[in-house]
Amino acid sequence: MTGTAHTFHDQGPPVDGDELELESLNLSPMGGSVLEGSEPTEEEARTLVRVSDKLPWSAGLIAVIEVCERFAFYGASGPFQNYLQNEAVNAEGKRGAIGLGQRKATGLNNLFQLWCYLTPILGAIVADQYLGRYKTIVYCFLLYLTGLLILFLTSLPVAIEHDASLGGWVAAMILIGLGAGGMKTNVGVLISEQYRGDRATVRTRKNGTRIIVDPALTIERIYMVFYFCINIGSLSSIATTELESHVGFWAAYLLPMLMFCVGFIMFILGRKTYVVHPPKGSVIPDAFRVIWVSIVNRGNLEAAKSSYQEERGRRHQTPWTDLFVDEIRRALVACKVFLFLPVYWLVHCQMHNNFISQAGTMELHGIPNDIMQSINPMTVIIFVPILDRLIYPALRRRGIQFKPITRITWAFLLGAASVAYAAVIQHLIYRARSCDHLPSADRCSSGHRLHVAIQLPAYILTGLSGIFANVTGLEYAYTKAPPSMKSFVMSLFLLTVAFASALGLAISPTATDPKLVWMYTGLAIAAFVSGILFWRMNRQYNATEESMNALEGRHESVHSVNELGPTLHRRERPA
């Protein structure tokens, strides 16, 4: 954890165990090199160790704000399953409010996740075409805060007694979903835009060792830190589930609202420090026109280039550059990579609903059943610094490149292992229940009562898989998107979670006894098969990773928020 916290001050991961110190390398507050080194030759690119650049401190501020937003999101959603599933007064003595039962509660949870990951499309279009990222995030903050206020007010005991909780929950989820979706797609891009480096350069350390400062590794590190901060924020579910258990749901929802206010104030106060890009008007429609020209020309993207049309008598109007078409080609590669991700997210999201319900049937010994999901972010917080500071640099020193397609494949396999393990636990739960009908002298000798701690490996496997899927997906969406469509392509990555939630709704009828073993088993098989297919269909992109990233050009004007002024509303054609 300490190593990652220092990434905003230190230069890259260690090459030989010491902090990297680069000779004659001055770094600006915006990040990136002031004194540029030479680009690596083919020989240098093949033999020199690659490291990340220094991260700009404005990215650190955005990461801290993300902690506050995720604190609010996970803190509020952590008690949802109990809030929706259990009645306010029930024979088991469990905390509850609405009393819908497991199947309907799981369905509504999936519907909320679906909504939260559909709305990034709206946030991306507003940011990329009309308002820009900063203003879009501000408006989303306000929608989000209103939703949290409604959730808090309708969870008060008097509101629960007068059956206002379900209507309040629905209204709050609409507003929170709009706010969270718009923030998610834009904050994830804004943090990487703070880094200005756009090409690899050769540098020399004070001890004479030559290395390559790689922008791609810098973006990877930014998203490692970003995901690390997301999971710090998600630990809020520990506090809110304890408040739910010992005080009430109103207290569990008040704390996230207050923390969210802190994040909003910080974001506004830091507005003079952010690097922002002005909106680009009709870029998204242009992207779809490029794809349409390609379709009518039998899938030939070259036909959408102005140079191609000039040579062949201009059958189509192409008011964009050839580079824009190449960028769309690269973005389509990202979209192909994202195709299998809904299956992974369906597995990953089990920890937010069915794993919680499973814990509720086990021996808790005073532990709230919904606090177990906090094992997932704890796993991430432990392993992100280990991967970033130890494992990934060690692999690079040995010439092993753990590239994006490989990482996502491992996410599928680890996710499959997590739900396979959950299936085994569920089988043991059913077996223990069958023993309850026997006389005490004849009861099963192995595990009549299962302690909730037996769930730990499922959460740990899910956490590890999330590092490989989430960090890599964010990185891939950012680096493969055209500069003027960063938010939109990021929203397409987030849309895969919405599809997963839709799949979750489809299988929710199986999320009930006695079908749970088969549900977990089916998910494990689906994730494993999808992982194998994903690797076979996309492994070739590992070999072209550097060439695709080299296409990234900084041909946009870059401003501070104060410099933009009225240009936030200006519509521009792509350069």
XYZ file of C-alpha atoms in Angstrom:
575
model
C 0.000 0.000 0.000
C 2.800 2.414 0.822
C 4.456 1.850 -2.523
C 1.319 2.667 -4.432
C 0.602 5.725 -2.342
C 4.012 7.078 -3.345
C 3.458 6.712 -7.063
C 2.551 10.370 -7.353
C 6.024 11.346 -6.173
C 8.342 8.553 -7.328
C 9.439 7.762 -10.863
C 8.214 4.358 -11.954
C 8.727 0.900 -10.504
C 12.191 -0.128 -9.302
C 14.535 -1.690 -11.836
C 16.895 -3.300 -9.355
C 15.098 -2.809 -6.049
C 15.879 0.907 -5.603
C 13.634 3.828 -6.485
C 14.217 4.916 -10.058
C 16.187 8.163 -10.436
C 16.532 9.497 -13.949
C 19.416 11.727 -14.951
C 18.453 15.041 -16.564
C 14.761 14.235 -16.391
C 12.666 17.152 -15.180
C 8.953 16.516 -14.780
C 6.269 19.156 -14.907
C 3.260 19.351 -12.571
C 1.190 18.120 -15.534
C 3.256 14.906 -15.770
C 5.432 13.873 -18.716
C 8.931 14.953 -19.658
C 10.027 18.526 -20.087
C 13.365 17.505 -21.557
C 12.474 14.785 -24.036
C 14.847 11.898 -24.653
C 15.248 10.096 -27.932
C 12.780 7.468 -29.059
C 14.118 3.920 -28.666
C 15.600 2.090 -31.627
C 14.403 -1.436 -32.450
C 17.387 -2.835 -30.565
C 16.693 -0.656 -27.510
C 12.995 -1.439 -27.580
C 13.861 -5.155 -27.518
C 16.530 -5.081 -24.822
C 16.001 -2.167 -22.411
C 13.788 -2.391 -19.334
C 10.576 -0.353 -19.557
C 9.334 1.722 -16.620
C 6.464 4.110 -16.024
C 6.809 7.889 -15.915
C 6.100 10.065 -12.891
C 2.370 10.562 -12.298
C 0.984 14.110 -12.242
C -0.291 15.258 -8.870
C -3.619 16.385 -10.368
C -4.253 12.706 -11.128
C -3.634 12.014 -7.438
C -6.298 14.544 -6.483
C -8.815 12.941 -8.846
C -7.961 9.524 -7.368
C -8.753 10.801 -3.866
C -12.077 12.212 -5.116
C -12.815 8.781 -6.593
C -12.314 7.314 -3.108
C -15.119 9.578 -1.834
C -17.475 8.710 -4.706
C -16.901 4.966 -4.401
C -17.258 5.252 -0.613
C -20.722 6.681 -1.239
C -21.668 4.128 -3.914
C -20.535 0.965 -2.142
C -21.464 2.281 1.279
C -25.016 2.877 0.123
C -25.361 -0.284 -1.982
C -23.733 -2.615 0.575
C -26.926 -2.949 2.689
C -29.244 -3.117 -0.362
C -29.704 -6.906 -0.351
C -30.876 -6.995 3.270
C -32.816 -3.733 2.852
C -34.795 -5.170 -0.058
C -34.924 -8.866 0.880
C -35.942 -8.920 4.550
C -38.979 -7.508 6.292
C -38.505 -4.867 8.973
C -39.678 -7.395 11.563
C -38.855 -11.059 10.878
C -38.532 -14.306 12.821
C -34.788 -14.682 12.092
C -33.996 -11.301 13.656
C -32.253 -10.085 10.457
C -32.149 -6.419 9.557
C -34.605 -5.505 6.793
C -37.069 -2.951 5.524
C -39.054 -3.862 2.405
C -39.388 -7.692 2.526
C -39.281 -8.701 -1.151
C -37.451 -12.032 -0.680
C -34.146 -13.196 -2.166
C -35.245 -13.622 -5.786
C -36.857 -10.170 -6.143
C -34.129 -8.463 -4.123
C -31.448 -10.030 -6.336
C -33.427 -8.999 -9.417
C -33.689 -5.368 -8.264
C -29.989 -5.330 -7.387
C -29.197 -6.536 -10.905
C -31.592 -3.950 -12.356
C -29.788 -1.211 -10.437
C -26.414 -2.434 -11.720
C -27.869 -2.533 -15.245
C -29.038 1.077 -14.913
C -25.723 2.287 -13.476
C -23.824 0.847 -16.439
C -26.268 1.991 -19.128
C -26.106 5.628 -18.067
C -22.368 6.040 -18.858
C -23.398 6.219 -22.544
C -25.443 9.352 -21.782
C -22.632 10.859 -19.714
C -20.111 10.144 -22.469
C -22.201 11.765 -25.218
C -22.852 14.865 -23.105
C -19.141 15.168 -22.224
C -17.619 14.380 -25.631
C -20.081 16.468 -27.677
C -21.491 19.241 -25.520
C -20.207 20.127 -22.041
C -16.772 18.571 -21.697
C -15.773 16.258 -18.874
C -15.480 18.774 -16.032
C -18.963 20.314 -16.306
C -20.546 16.920 -16.937
C -18.991 15.568 -13.739
C -20.275 18.572 -11.756
C -23.871 18.045 -12.924
C -23.591 14.311 -12.218
C -22.392 15.099 -8.702
C -25.604 17.082 -8.097
C -27.907 14.324 -9.425
C -26.064 11.735 -7.346
C -26.296 13.821 -4.161
C -30.047 14.298 -4.614
C -30.473 10.527 -4.933
C -28.479 9.889 -1.757
C -30.622 12.409 0.111
C -33.845 10.664 -0.996
C -32.403 7.273 -0.002
C -31.528 8.581 3.450
C -34.915 10.223 4.062
C -36.952 7.185 2.960
C -34.885 4.822 5.122
C -35.837 6.622 8.337
C -37.962 4.434 10.662
C -41.029 6.590 10.106
C -40.725 6.169 6.319
C -40.336 2.383 6.634
C -43.414 2.225 8.865
C -45.471 4.121 6.257
C -44.261 1.925 3.338
C -42.394 4.781 1.657
C -39.120 2.856 1.407
C -39.661 1.010 -1.878
C -40.781 4.111 -3.786
C -37.954 6.124 -2.269
C -35.447 3.426 -3.162
C -36.605 3.387 -6.801
C -36.439 7.203 -7.097
C -33.032 7.286 -5.446
C -31.686 4.561 -7.731
C -32.757 6.478 -10.843
C -30.859 9.577 -9.720
C -27.863 7.734 -8.285
C -27.615 5.670 -11.474
C -27.609 8.793 -13.651
C -24.990 10.467 -11.467
C -22.771 7.423 -10.959
C -22.858 6.452 -14.634
C -21.961 9.913 -15.843
C -19.159 10.218 -13.311
C -17.787 6.743 -13.952
C -17.208 7.184 -17.662
C -15.730 10.699 -17.321
C -13.631 10.458 -14.152
C -11.991 7.309 -15.551
C -10.861 9.312 -18.596
C -10.094 12.582 -16.799
C -7.543 10.935 -14.502
C -5.479 9.600 -17.435
C -5.749 12.858 -19.365
C -3.696 14.482 -16.612
C -0.672 12.628 -18.018
C 0.718 14.326 -21.126
C 3.396 11.886 -22.309
C 2.664 10.369 -25.725
C 5.806 8.487 -26.789
C 8.416 6.196 -25.276
C 11.821 7.767 -24.594
C 15.227 6.391 -23.641
C 16.634 7.714 -20.355
C 19.759 7.098 -18.291
C 19.760 6.532 -14.554
C 22.419 8.087 -12.336
C 24.174 4.712 -12.115
C 24.437 4.622 -15.913
C 21.655 2.102 -16.548
C 19.609 2.976 -19.623
C 15.859 2.411 -19.509
C 12.741 3.251 -21.545
C 10.110 5.529 -20.001
C 6.929 4.067 -21.465
C 3.627 6.034 -21.602
C 1.680 2.765 -21.933
C 3.080 1.553 -18.595
C 2.301 4.958 -17.099
C -1.354 4.655 -18.131
C -1.373 1.113 -16.726
C -0.017 2.425 -13.425
C -2.559 5.265 -13.340
C -5.367 2.727 -13.608
C -3.754 0.479 -11.015
C -3.783 3.435 -8.613
C -7.313 4.332 -9.738
C -8.604 0.809 -9.071
C -6.710 0.747 -5.776
C -8.590 3.918 -4.761
C -11.922 2.495 -5.932
C -11.422 -0.419 -3.583
C -10.353 1.750 -0.666
C -13.660 3.546 -1.107
C -15.587 0.304 -1.384
C -14.463 -0.684 2.126
C -17.195 1.689 3.264
C -19.555 -1.282 3.140
C -17.855 -2.505 6.351
C -18.914 0.665 8.157
C -22.373 0.865 6.631
C -23.258 -2.783 7.256
C -22.170 -2.352 10.880
C -24.313 0.780 11.128
C -27.181 -1.141 9.517
C -26.798 -3.934 12.059
C -26.390 -1.834 15.204
C -28.144 1.482 14.465
C -30.368 1.249 11.406
C -30.490 1.736 7.653
C -30.866 5.507 7.985
C -27.425 5.738 9.614
C -25.970 3.392 6.986
C -27.146 5.776 4.236
C -26.283 9.030 6.034
C -22.549 8.265 6.198
C -22.093 7.785 2.407
C -24.017 10.999 1.740
C -21.712 13.000 4.025
C -18.574 11.479 2.462
C -19.921 12.251 -1.000
C -20.273 15.919 -0.010
C -16.574 15.939 0.952
C -15.627 14.596 -2.483
C -17.790 17.174 -4.265
C -16.184 20.062 -2.365
C -12.688 18.721 -3.138
C -13.498 18.407 -6.836
C -14.709 21.999 -7.054
C -11.736 23.374 -5.098
C -9.287 21.548 -7.389
C -10.799 22.851 -10.631
C -7.833 25.115 -11.476
C -5.406 22.180 -11.539
C -7.067 19.829 -14.037
C -5.965 19.288 -17.621
C -9.144 19.112 -19.724
C -9.996 18.720 -23.401
C -12.827 20.744 -24.967
C -15.862 18.882 -26.375
C -15.638 17.962 -30.049
C -19.158 18.358 -31.345
C -20.188 15.773 -33.941
C -17.357 13.290 -33.459
C -19.561 10.392 -32.299
C -21.947 10.646 -35.306
C -18.861 10.850 -37.536
C -17.595 7.621 -35.988
C -20.848 5.857 -36.846
C -20.698 7.293 -40.378
C -17.190 5.826 -40.775
C -18.543 2.431 -39.733
C -21.509 2.775 -42.118
C -19.241 3.595 -45.070
C -17.208 0.522 -44.153
C -20.328 -1.685 -44.041
C -21.608 -0.592 -47.462
C -18.106 -1.299 -48.811
C -18.145 -4.903 -47.522
C -16.388 -4.160 -44.262
C -13.507 -2.227 -45.823
C -12.587 0.590 -43.395
C -10.079 1.971 -45.901
C -13.080 3.067 -47.987
C -13.960 5.604 -45.285
C -10.649 7.455 -45.741
C -10.585 10.732 -47.672
C -7.526 9.578 -49.639
C -9.368 6.417 -50.729
C -12.411 8.430 -51.854
C -10.251 10.928 -53.747
C -8.626 8.123 -55.722
C -11.987 6.553 -56.627
C -14.150 9.517 -57.503
C -15.550 10.264 -53.992
C -18.702 8.151 -53.691
C -19.034 9.204 -50.022
C -18.500 12.484 -48.191
C -15.675 12.029 -45.671
C -15.232 15.209 -43.573
C -12.572 13.621 -41.376
C -8.904 12.745 -41.609
C -7.383 9.385 -42.549
C -5.935 9.264 -39.031
C -9.477 9.419 -37.598
C -10.384 6.282 -39.573
C -7.298 4.484 -38.244
C -8.321 5.485 -34.731
C -11.823 4.089 -35.297
C -10.214 0.834 -36.471
C -8.284 0.676 -33.206
C -11.425 1.446 -31.188
C -13.229 -1.415 -32.946
C -10.471 -3.749 -31.766
C -11.281 -2.673 -28.203
C -14.987 -3.314 -28.817
C -14.189 -6.819 -30.054
C -12.119 -7.455 -26.934
C -15.039 -6.283 -24.780
C -17.530 -8.743 -26.369
C -16.910 -11.573 -23.901
C -16.715 -9.407 -20.781
C -20.437 -9.600 -19.843
C -19.920 -13.257 -18.911
C -17.037 -12.301 -16.648
C -18.968 -9.464 -14.970
C -21.931 -11.777 -14.377
C -19.596 -13.975 -12.334
C -17.954 -11.008 -10.609
C -21.296 -9.484 -9.544
C -22.314 -12.594 -7.601
C -20.451 -11.181 -4.600
C -22.944 -8.289 -4.416
C -26.059 -10.457 -4.157
C -26.021 -14.260 -4.120
C -22.788 -14.554 -2.108
C -24.400 -12.288 0.511
C -27.536 -14.429 0.607
C -25.405 -17.559 0.858
C -23.562 -16.079 3.855
C -26.933 -15.448 5.498
C -27.576 -19.206 5.658
C -24.264 -19.920 7.441
C -22.987 -19.548 11.001
C -22.178 -15.827 11.326
C -21.134 -15.600 15.006
C -22.155 -11.950 15.153
C -20.683 -11.021 11.742
C -23.187 -9.249 9.436
C -23.741 -11.444 6.382
C -23.248 -8.522 3.981
C -19.877 -7.516 5.455
C -18.210 -10.496 3.755
C -18.168 -8.673 0.409
C -15.501 -6.380 1.903
C -12.987 -9.227 1.511
C -12.954 -8.417 -2.196
C -11.598 -4.845 -1.892
C -9.198 -5.946 0.844
C -7.774 -8.464 -1.616
C -7.361 -5.738 -4.231
C -5.717 -3.321 -1.765
C -3.193 -6.011 -0.780
C -2.392 -7.320 -4.255
C -2.345 -4.129 -6.374
C 0.911 -2.876 -4.755
C 2.392 -6.394 -4.938
C 1.635 -6.633 -8.655
C 2.618 -3.029 -9.430
C 5.832 -2.876 -7.403
C 7.086 -6.465 -7.398
C 5.542 -8.939 -9.814
C 5.093 -6.829 -12.968
C 8.606 -5.221 -12.774
C 10.144 -8.647 -12.088
C 8.426 -10.075 -15.172
C 9.598 -7.135 -17.310
C 13.206 -7.564 -16.148
C 13.031 -11.142 -17.378
C 11.590 -10.087 -20.721
C 8.088 -11.395 -19.937
C 5.382 -8.977 -21.034
C 2.119 -9.645 -19.164
C 0.053 -7.989 -21.869
C -3.640 -6.980 -21.776
C -5.180 -10.002 -23.516
C -3.263 -12.373 -21.236
C -4.394 -10.476 -18.138
C -8.068 -10.527 -19.130
C -7.849 -14.265 -19.886
C -6.588 -14.852 -16.347
C -9.523 -12.799 -15.064
C -11.936 -15.266 -16.694
C -10.147 -18.288 -15.254
C -9.953 -16.890 -11.716
C -13.600 -15.788 -11.904
C -14.608 -19.302 -12.973
C -12.691 -20.715 -10.002
C -14.500 -18.372 -7.583
C -18.023 -19.472 -8.545
C -16.947 -23.120 -8.795
C -15.838 -22.817 -5.182
C -19.188 -21.171 -4.310
C -20.944 -24.176 -5.857
C -19.015 -26.484 -3.546
C -19.977 -24.373 -0.522
C -23.628 -24.412 -1.581
C -23.512 -28.194 -1.886
C -22.145 -28.403 1.677
C -24.912 -26.079 2.887
C -27.588 -28.314 1.356
C -25.908 -31.361 2.815
C -25.877 -29.728 6.269
C -29.568 -28.884 5.948
C -30.406 -32.486 5.129
C -28.753 -33.467 8.404
C -31.164 -31.277 10.356
C -33.917 -33.844 9.803
C -31.940 -36.651 11.468
C -31.951 -37.465 15.201
C -29.074 -35.737 16.999
C -27.206 -39.032 17.425
C -27.318 -39.719 13.674
C -26.465 -36.279 12.352
C -23.782 -35.954 9.698
C -20.336 -36.004 11.154
C -18.809 -33.514 8.685
C -19.769 -29.885 8.981
C -23.323 -29.741 10.202
C -22.737 -26.035 10.785
C -20.655 -24.096 8.253
C -18.804 -21.009 9.448
C -19.119 -18.023 7.106
C -15.291 -17.784 6.912
C -15.368 -20.719 4.509
C -16.471 -18.176 1.872
C -13.103 -16.370 1.979
C -11.469 -18.109 -1.023
C -14.419 -17.190 -3.273
C -14.030 -13.495 -2.463
C -10.225 -13.599 -2.766
C -10.407 -15.231 -6.215
C -13.003 -12.682 -7.309
C -10.777 -9.841 -6.069
C -7.725 -11.101 -7.952
C -9.725 -11.566 -11.127
C -11.073 -8.026 -10.788
C -7.564 -6.558 -10.851
C -6.859 -8.224 -14.193
C -10.269 -7.426 -15.720
C -11.000 -3.962 -14.367
C -7.577 -2.338 -14.603
C -6.895 -3.819 -18.020
C -10.349 -2.949 -19.342
C -10.040 0.689 -18.240
C -6.535 0.878 -19.709
C -7.642 -0.727 -22.987
C -10.672 1.558 -23.336
C -8.538 4.666 -22.803
C -5.535 3.771 -24.953
C -7.527 2.399 -27.922
C -10.070 5.243 -28.146
C -9.668 8.242 -30.481
C -8.688 11.305 -28.400
C -12.056 12.932 -29.064
C -14.052 9.810 -28.075
C -12.355 8.733 -24.846
C -15.499 8.955 -22.716
C -17.636 7.207 -25.322
C -15.339 4.190 -25.697
C -14.962 4.065 -21.911
C -18.757 3.929 -21.676
C -18.797 0.965 -24.081
C -16.459 -0.882 -21.721
C -18.781 -0.054 -18.811
C -21.753 -1.138 -20.934
C -20.478 -4.708 -20.702
C -21.393 -4.600 -17.002
C -24.922 -3.528 -17.980
C -25.189 -6.555 -20.258
C -23.996 -8.713 -17.367
C -26.733 -7.264 -15.165
C -29.288 -8.087 -17.866
C -27.975 -11.654 -17.890
C -28.236 -11.622 -14.110
C -31.894 -10.661 -14.377
C -32.428 -13.495 -16.852
C -30.964 -16.115 -14.509
C -32.457 -14.654 -11.315
C -35.228 -17.323 -11.254
C -32.451 -19.865 -10.606
C -31.166 -17.840 -7.633
C -33.344 -19.801 -5.254
C -33.255 -23.091 -3.400
C -32.687 -25.822 -4.437
C -31.192 -24.594 -7.756
C -28.218 -22.639 -6.446
C -25.597 -25.374 -6.898
C -26.481 -25.689 -10.573
C -26.549 -21.912 -10.997
C -23.002 -21.543 -9.629
C -21.802 -24.558 -11.633
C -23.291 -23.171 -14.842
C -21.609 -19.811 -14.269
C -18.251 -21.485 -13.658
C -18.493 -23.458 -16.902
C -19.614 -20.362 -18.848
C -16.716 -18.263 -17.514
C -14.125 -20.951 -18.211
C -15.329 -21.572 -21.777
C -15.591 -17.828 -22.442
C -12.025 -17.345 -21.199
C -10.693 -19.972 -23.588
C -12.658 -18.524 -26.528
C -11.554 -15.007 -25.597
C -7.896 -16.042 -25.711
C -8.215 -17.874 -29.024
C -10.009 -14.966 -30.704
C -7.908 -12.080 -29.361
C -4.398 -13.306 -28.523
C -3.004 -11.775 -31.749
C -3.599 -8.282 -30.328
C -0.845 -8.820 -27.764
C 1.645 -8.730 -30.653
C 0.241 -5.444 -32.019
C -0.161 -3.678 -28.665
C 2.792 -1.294 -29.138
C 1.891 -0.395 -32.722
C -1.732 0.338 -31.765
C -0.618 2.527 -28.856
C 1.840 4.359 -31.123
C -1.145 5.662 -33.090
C -2.073 7.884 -30.149
C -1.382 11.460 -31.146
C -1.756 14.535 -29.061
C -3.481 16.556 -31.782
C -6.044 18.114 -29.460
C -5.659 21.433 -27.719
C -5.275 21.046 -23.988
C -6.488 23.563 -21.420
C -7.011 24.110 -17.752
C -10.642 24.393 -16.644
C -10.348 28.166 -16.242
C -8.886 28.570 -19.737
C -11.837 26.841 -21.386
C -14.531 29.288 -20.409
C -17.093 29.453 -23.209
C -15.186 26.904 -25.293
C -16.806 24.238 -23.143
C -19.844 24.802 -25.341
C -18.012 25.038 -28.659
C -18.646 22.336 -31.253
C -15.560 21.393 -33.265
C -14.749 18.967 -36.031
C -11.962 16.467 -35.359
C -8.536 17.764 -36.233
